[in-house]
PDB file of C-alpha atoms in Angstrom:
ATOM      1  CA  MET G   1      -4.923  41.001 -14.326  1.00 81.00           C
ATOM      2  CA  LEU G   2      -2.677  41.780 -11.301  1.00 82.00           C
ATOM      3  CA  TYR G   3       0.393  43.922 -11.511  1.00 79.00           C
ATOM      4  CA  LYS G   4       3.009  44.279  -8.738  1.00 80.00           C
ATOM      5  CA  VAL G   5       4.697  47.506  -8.149  1.00 74.00           C
ATOM      6  CA  VAL G   6       7.864  47.623  -6.063  1.00 72.00           C
ATOM      7  CA  SER G   7       9.066  51.131  -4.995  1.00 66.00           C
ATOM      8  CA  ASP G   8      11.838  52.271  -2.701  1.00 62.00           C
ATOM      9  CA  ASN G   9       9.800  52.219   0.454  1.00 62.00           C
ATOM     10  CA  PHE G  10       6.786  50.129  -0.189  1.00 70.00           C
ATOM     11  CA  SER G  11       5.189  47.666  -2.667  1.00 76.00           C
ATOM     12  CA  PHE G  12       1.524  46.888  -3.680  1.00 79.00           C
ATOM     13  CA  VAL G  13      -0.373  44.838  -6.077  1.00 86.00           C
ATOM     14  CA  CYS G  14      -2.724  46.657  -8.580  1.00 90.00           C
ATOM     15  CA  ARG G  15      -5.621  44.883 -10.138  1.00 92.00           C
ATOM     16  CA  PHE G  16      -6.377  45.895 -13.790  1.00 94.00           C
ATOM     17  CA  ARG G  17     -10.090  45.854 -14.777  1.00 94.00           C
ATOM     18  CA  ARG G  18     -11.252  46.512 -18.314  1.00 95.00           C
ATOM     19  CA  HIS G  19     -14.578  48.108 -18.539  1.00 95.00           C
ATOM     20  CA  PRO G  20     -16.604  48.617 -21.727  1.00 94.00           C
ATOM     21  CA  ARG G  21     -17.725  52.242 -20.671  1.00 94.00           C
ATOM     22  CA  ALA G  22     -14.356  53.342 -19.388  1.00 94.00           C
ATOM     23  CA  ARG G  23     -12.926  56.238 -21.500  1.00 94.00           C
ATOM     24  CA  SER G  24      -9.806  56.857 -19.386  1.00 95.00           C
ATOM     25  CA  TYR G  25      -7.600  55.030 -16.790  1.00 95.00           C
ATOM     26  CA  THR G  26      -8.751  55.619 -13.220  1.00 94.00           C
ATOM     27  CA  LEU G  27      -7.157  54.529 -10.005  1.00 93.00           C
ATOM     28  CA  SER G  28      -9.133  53.860  -6.906  1.00 90.00           C
ATOM     29  CA  ILE G  29      -8.326  52.479  -3.504  1.00 86.00           C
ATOM     30  CA  ARG G  30     -11.039  50.052  -2.014  1.00 82.00           C
ATOM     31  CA  PRO G  31     -11.936  50.072   1.564  1.00 71.00           C
ATOM     32  CA  ASP G  32     -10.031  46.903   2.142  1.00 70.00           C
ATOM     33  CA  GLY G  33      -6.827  48.619   0.755  1.00 76.00           C
ATOM     34  CA  ALA G  34      -6.872  46.909  -2.592  1.00 84.00           C
ATOM     35  CA  VAL G  35      -5.610  49.124  -5.490  1.00 90.00           C
ATOM     36  CA  LEU G  36      -7.774  48.977  -8.619  1.00 92.00           C
ATOM     37  CA  LEU G  37      -7.075  50.394 -12.082  1.00 93.00           C
ATOM     38  CA  THR G  38     -10.182  50.664 -14.333  1.00 95.00           C
ATOM     39  CA  MET G  39      -9.130  50.942 -18.016  1.00 95.00           C
ATOM     40  CA  PRO G  40     -10.870  51.114 -21.492  1.00 96.00           C
ATOM     41  CA  GLN G  41     -11.792  47.800 -23.015  1.00 95.00           C
ATOM     42  CA  ARG G  42      -9.202  48.138 -25.720  1.00 94.00           C
ATOM     43  CA  GLY G  43      -6.691  49.909 -23.521  1.00 94.00           C
ATOM     44  CA  SER G  44      -2.977  49.219 -23.535  1.00 94.00           C
ATOM     45  CA  VAL G  45      -1.711  47.118 -20.599  1.00 93.00           C
ATOM     46  CA  ARG G  46       1.818  48.622 -21.080  1.00 93.00           C
ATOM     47  CA  PHE G  47       0.276  52.076 -20.666  1.00 95.00           C
ATOM     48  CA  ALA G  48      -1.689  51.018 -17.632  1.00 93.00           C
ATOM     49  CA  GLN G  49       1.583  49.722 -16.033  1.00 91.00           C
ATOM     50  CA  LYS G  50       3.297  52.977 -16.764  1.00 92.00           C
ATOM     51  CA  PHE G  51       0.245  54.983 -15.452  1.00 93.00           C
ATOM     52  CA  VAL G  52       0.372  53.026 -12.153  1.00 90.00           C
ATOM     53  CA  ARG G  53       4.137  53.457 -11.819  1.00 87.00           C
ATOM     54  CA  GLU G  54       3.767  57.271 -12.378  1.00 89.00           C
ATOM     55  CA  LYS G  55       1.095  57.465  -9.766  1.00 88.00           C
ATOM     56  CA  HIS G  56       2.881  55.398  -7.090  1.00 83.00           C
ATOM     57  CA  ALA G  57       3.306  58.423  -4.748  1.00 83.00           C
ATOM     58  CA  TRP G  58      -0.418  59.082  -4.870  1.00 86.00           C
ATOM     59  CA  ILE G  59      -1.202  55.476  -4.201  1.00 86.00           C
ATOM     60  CA  PHE G  60       1.131  55.390  -1.258  1.00 81.00           C
ATOM     61  CA  ARG G  61      -0.413  58.480   0.300  1.00 80.00           C
ATOM     62  CA  GLN G  62      -3.878  56.986  -0.150  1.00 81.00           C
ATOM     63  CA  LEU G  63      -2.834  53.649   1.319  1.00 78.00           C
ATOM     64  CA  VAL G  64      -1.334  55.461   4.334  1.00 73.00           C
ATOM     65  CA  HIS G  65      -4.585  57.568   4.827  1.00 69.00           C
ATOM     66  CA  SER G  66      -6.736  54.549   4.573  1.00 65.00           C
ATOM     67  CA  SER G  67      -4.655  52.449   7.019  1.00 56.00           C
ATOM     68  CA  ARG G  68      -4.932  55.414   9.473  1.00 52.00           C
ATOM     69  CA  GLU G  69      -8.595  55.613   9.009  1.00 50.00           C
ATOM     70  CA  SER G  70      -8.946  51.793   9.531  1.00 50.00           C
ATOM     71  CA  GLN G  71      -6.966  52.167  12.861  1.00 49.00           C
ATOM     72  CA  THR G  72      -9.246  54.833  14.197  1.00 47.00           C
ATOM     73  CA  GLU G  73     -12.389  53.452  12.639  1.00 49.00           C
ATOM     74  CA  GLY G  74     -12.473  50.542  15.216  1.00 51.00           C
ATOM     75  CA  LEU G  75     -11.750  52.946  18.045  1.00 56.00           C
ATOM     76  CA  PHE G  76     -14.567  55.449  17.526  1.00 54.00           C
ATOM     77  CA  ARG G  77     -17.316  53.422  16.104  1.00 60.00           C
ATOM     78  CA  LYS G  78     -20.448  52.912  18.187  1.00 68.00           C
ATOM     79  CA  TYR G  79     -20.420  49.682  20.192  1.00 73.00           C
ATOM     80  CA  SER G  80     -23.396  47.694  21.262  1.00 78.00           C
ATOM     81  CA  ALA G  81     -24.013  47.619  25.097  1.00 83.00           C
ATOM     82  CA  THR G  82     -22.637  44.030  25.429  1.00 85.00           C
ATOM     83  CA  ASP G  83     -19.520  44.808  23.404  1.00 82.00           C
ATOM     84  CA  TYR G  84     -19.010  48.036  25.463  1.00 84.00           C
ATOM     85  CA  ILE G  85     -19.291  46.067  28.748  1.00 89.00           C
ATOM     86  CA  ARG G  86     -16.876  43.274  27.389  1.00 88.00           C
ATOM     87  CA  PHE G  87     -14.257  45.766  26.123  1.00 87.00           C
ATOM     88  CA  ARG G  88     -14.658  47.958  29.340  1.00 91.00           C
ATOM     89  CA  ASN G  89     -13.945  44.955  31.456  1.00 93.00           C
ATOM     90  CA  ARG G  90     -10.923  43.984  29.365  1.00 92.00           C
ATOM     91  CA  ALA G  91      -9.719  47.618  29.514  1.00 92.00           C
ATOM     92  CA  ARG G  92     -10.079  47.806  33.275  1.00 95.00           C
ATOM     93  CA  ALA G  93      -7.931  44.742  33.763  1.00 94.00           C
ATOM     94  CA  VAL G  94      -5.178  45.959  31.386  1.00 94.00           C
ATOM     95  CA  LEU G  95      -5.226  49.571  32.786  1.00 96.00           C
ATOM     96  CA  PHE G  96      -5.169  48.429  36.476  1.00 96.00           C
ATOM     97  CA  ARG G  97      -2.015  46.510  35.515  1.00 96.00           C
ATOM     98  CA  ASP G  98      -0.575  49.465  33.659  1.00 96.00           C
ATOM     99  CA  VAL G  99      -1.289  51.830  36.513  1.00 96.00           C
ATOM    100  CA  SER G 100       0.420  49.478  38.933  1.00 96.00           C
ATOM    101  CA  LEU G 101       3.488  49.085  36.745  1.00 95.00           C
ATOM    102  CA  VAL G 102       3.896  52.753  35.844  1.00 94.00           C
ATOM    103  CA  ASN G 103       3.193  53.864  39.471  1.00 94.00           C
ATOM    104  CA  ARG G 104       6.241  51.698  40.664  1.00 94.00           C
ATOM    105  CA  LEU G 105       8.358  54.545  39.485  1.00 91.00           C
ATOM    106  CA  TYR G 106       6.356  57.526  40.743  1.00 92.00           C
ATOM    107  CA  GLN G 107       4.873  56.182  43.937  1.00 94.00           C
ATOM    108  CA  PHE G 108       1.836  58.512  43.844  1.00 94.00           C
ATOM    109  CA  SER G 109      -1.209  57.925  45.951  1.00 94.00           C
ATOM    110  CA  VAL G 110      -3.826  56.827  43.430  1.00 95.00           C
ATOM    111  CA  GLY G 111      -7.548  57.211  44.197  1.00 95.00           C
ATOM    112  CA  ASP G 112     -10.230  55.213  42.393  1.00 96.00           C
ATOM    113  CA  ILE G 113      -9.600  54.003  38.911  1.00 96.00           C
ATOM    114  CA  SER G 114     -12.622  53.928  36.440  1.00 96.00           C
ATOM    115  CA  VAL G 115     -13.061  53.077  32.792  1.00 96.00           C
ATOM    116  CA  ARG G 116     -15.762  54.966  30.879  1.00 93.00           C
ATOM    117  CA  ASN G 117     -16.949  55.686  27.451  1.00 89.00           C
ATOM    118  CA  GLN G 118     -15.564  59.123  27.026  1.00 84.00           C
ATOM    119  CA  ARG G 119     -16.089  60.842  23.769  1.00 77.00           C
ATOM    120  CA  SER G 120     -13.195  63.387  23.655  1.00 81.00           C
ATOM    121  CA  ARG G 121     -10.398  62.310  25.924  1.00 91.00           C
ATOM    122  CA  TRP G 122      -8.165  59.293  26.600  1.00 94.00           C
ATOM    123  CA  GLY G 123      -8.044  59.932  30.377  1.00 96.00           C
ATOM    124  CA  SER G 124      -8.466  62.311  33.174  1.00 96.00           C
ATOM    125  CA  CYS G 125      -7.285  62.865  36.711  1.00 96.00           C
ATOM    126  CA  SER G 126      -9.447  64.490  39.462  1.00 95.00           C
ATOM    127  CA  GLN G 127      -8.140  66.710  42.299  1.00 93.00           C
ATOM    128  CA  ASN G 128      -8.278  63.797  44.787  1.00 93.00           C
ATOM    129  CA  GLY G 129      -6.233  61.487  42.578  1.00 94.00           C
ATOM    130  CA  ASP G 130      -9.043  59.515  40.878  1.00 97.00           C
ATOM    131  CA  LEU G 131      -8.093  58.361  37.434  1.00 97.00           C
ATOM    132  CA  SER G 132     -10.665  57.822  34.674  1.00 97.00           C
ATOM    133  CA  PHE G 133      -9.681  56.177  31.386  1.00 97.00           C
ATOM    134  CA  ASN G 134     -11.519  55.843  28.047  1.00 93.00           C
ATOM    135  CA  PHE G 135     -12.281  52.187  27.449  1.00 92.00           C
ATOM    136  CA  ARG G 136     -11.002  52.568  23.854  1.00 89.00           C
ATOM    137  CA  THR G 137      -7.457  52.775  25.227  1.00 91.00           C
ATOM    138  CA  TYR G 138      -7.722  49.020  25.380  1.00 88.00           C
ATOM    139  CA  PHE G 139      -7.345  49.026  21.485  1.00 86.00           C
ATOM    140  CA  LEU G 140      -4.233  51.201  21.548  1.00 88.00           C
ATOM    141  CA  PRO G 141      -0.682  49.831  21.349  1.00 88.00           C
ATOM    142  CA  GLU G 142       0.823  49.223  24.716  1.00 91.00           C
ATOM    143  CA  GLN G 143       3.420  52.033  24.468  1.00 92.00           C
ATOM    144  CA  LEU G 144       0.677  54.523  23.756  1.00 93.00           C
ATOM    145  CA  ARG G 145      -1.713  53.189  26.542  1.00 93.00           C
ATOM    146  CA  GLN G 146       1.195  53.423  29.076  1.00 94.00           C
ATOM    147  CA  TYR G 147       1.903  56.898  27.943  1.00 96.00           C
ATOM    148  CA  ILE G 148      -1.653  57.900  28.731  1.00 97.00           C
ATOM    149  CA  VAL G 149      -1.389  56.149  32.208  1.00 97.00           C
ATOM    150  CA  ALA G 150       1.932  57.969  32.964  1.00 97.00           C
ATOM    151  CA  HIS G 151       0.298  61.403  31.743  1.00 97.00           C
ATOM    152  CA  GLU G 152      -2.576  60.965  34.065  1.00 97.00           C
ATOM    153  CA  LEU G 153      -0.556  59.762  37.041  1.00 96.00           C
ATOM    154  CA  CYS G 154       1.669  62.760  36.714  1.00 96.00           C
ATOM    155  CA  HIS G 155      -1.368  65.063  37.012  1.00 96.00           C
ATOM    156  CA  ILE G 156      -1.711  63.792  40.714  1.00 96.00           C
ATOM    157  CA  ALA G 157       1.555  65.735  41.520  1.00 95.00           C
ATOM    158  CA  GLN G 158       1.223  68.417  38.766  1.00 95.00           C
ATOM    159  CA  PRO G 159      -2.341  69.262  37.896  1.00 95.00           C
ATOM    160  CA  ASN G 160      -1.238  71.202  34.862  1.00 96.00           C
ATOM    161  CA  HIS G 161       0.922  70.999  31.794  1.00 96.00           C
ATOM    162  CA  SER G 162       3.875  73.042  33.101  1.00 96.00           C
ATOM    163  CA  SER G 163       7.479  72.147  32.277  1.00 96.00           C
ATOM    164  CA  ASP G 164       7.686  70.402  35.702  1.00 96.00           C
ATOM    165  CA  PHE G 165       4.718  68.197  34.652  1.00 96.00           C
ATOM    166  CA  TRP G 166       6.435  67.285  31.339  1.00 97.00           C
ATOM    167  CA  ASP G 167       9.743  66.528  33.269  1.00 96.00           C
ATOM    168  CA  LEU G 168       7.783  64.047  35.458  1.00 95.00           C
ATOM    169  CA  VAL G 169       6.272  62.347  32.313  1.00 96.00           C
ATOM    170  CA  ALA G 170       9.584  62.079  30.780  1.00 96.00           C
ATOM    171  CA  ARG G 171      10.936  60.093  33.664  1.00 93.00           C
ATOM    172  CA  PHE G 172       8.808  57.231  32.515  1.00 92.00           C
ATOM    173  CA  VAL G 173       8.325  58.071  28.863  1.00 94.00           C
ATOM    174  CA  PRO G 174      11.417  59.996  27.586  1.00 95.00           C
ATOM    175  CA  GLU G 175      10.155  59.919  24.032  1.00 94.00           C
ATOM    176  CA  HIS G 176       6.706  61.476  25.151  1.00 94.00           C
ATOM    177  CA  ARG G 177       6.770  64.105  22.258  1.00 94.00           C
ATOM    178  CA  LEU G 178       7.024  61.340  19.543  1.00 93.00           C
ATOM    179  CA  ILE G 179       4.220  59.236  21.273  1.00 92.00           C
ATOM    180  CA  ARG G 180       1.892  62.177  21.587  1.00 92.00           C
ATOM    181  CA  ARG G 181       2.292  62.643  17.798  1.00 90.00           C
ATOM    182  CA  GLN G 182       1.443  59.021  17.346  1.00 88.00           C
ATOM    183  CA  LEU G 183      -1.516  59.258  19.543  1.00 87.00           C
ATOM    184  CA  ARG G 184      -2.909  62.033  17.524  1.00 85.00           C
ATOM    185  CA  SER G 185      -3.279  59.659  14.616  1.00 78.00           C
ATOM    186  CA  PHE G 186      -5.752  57.602  16.562  1.00 76.00           C
ATOM    187  CA  GLU G 187      -7.929  60.654  17.470  1.00 71.00           C
TER     188      GLU G 187
END
């Protein structure tokens, strides 16, 4: 049986499943995001509906958590060599375009641009202006990817995280604080 719950800020469908060995009502969130309530064989559907409504805040938190996990799961899983090469080439094309677009504002002298399989960072900038990006930036929303590009470009002029550096970043990405918080959800 399916039961739809509509709350102030979200709605979801919960599937009720009767189980002969169930002694209590238990909620679970499946990996695909489906909400499942397991109930005793002779349990009351009305009580099950009330139970789900009372637990809607917990369900919301679990659904948000599982959606964040699914966003990052694709980013940091291991890729085969052929997948890595394919995504790296796609990322290279997108990042070259983004560097060109963002650098129209800054007019920095950019060295080489490389795309790599970096484990712990989205990008880096060397002392001579070479930019290196993680191929996984390809999977990020465009706004986040362009923030990373602007961030690394600004390191050409300011090789630190001083207030002057953040002022430079803010010229292209005024809402950089918000975007940095969003980016953390992908790490």
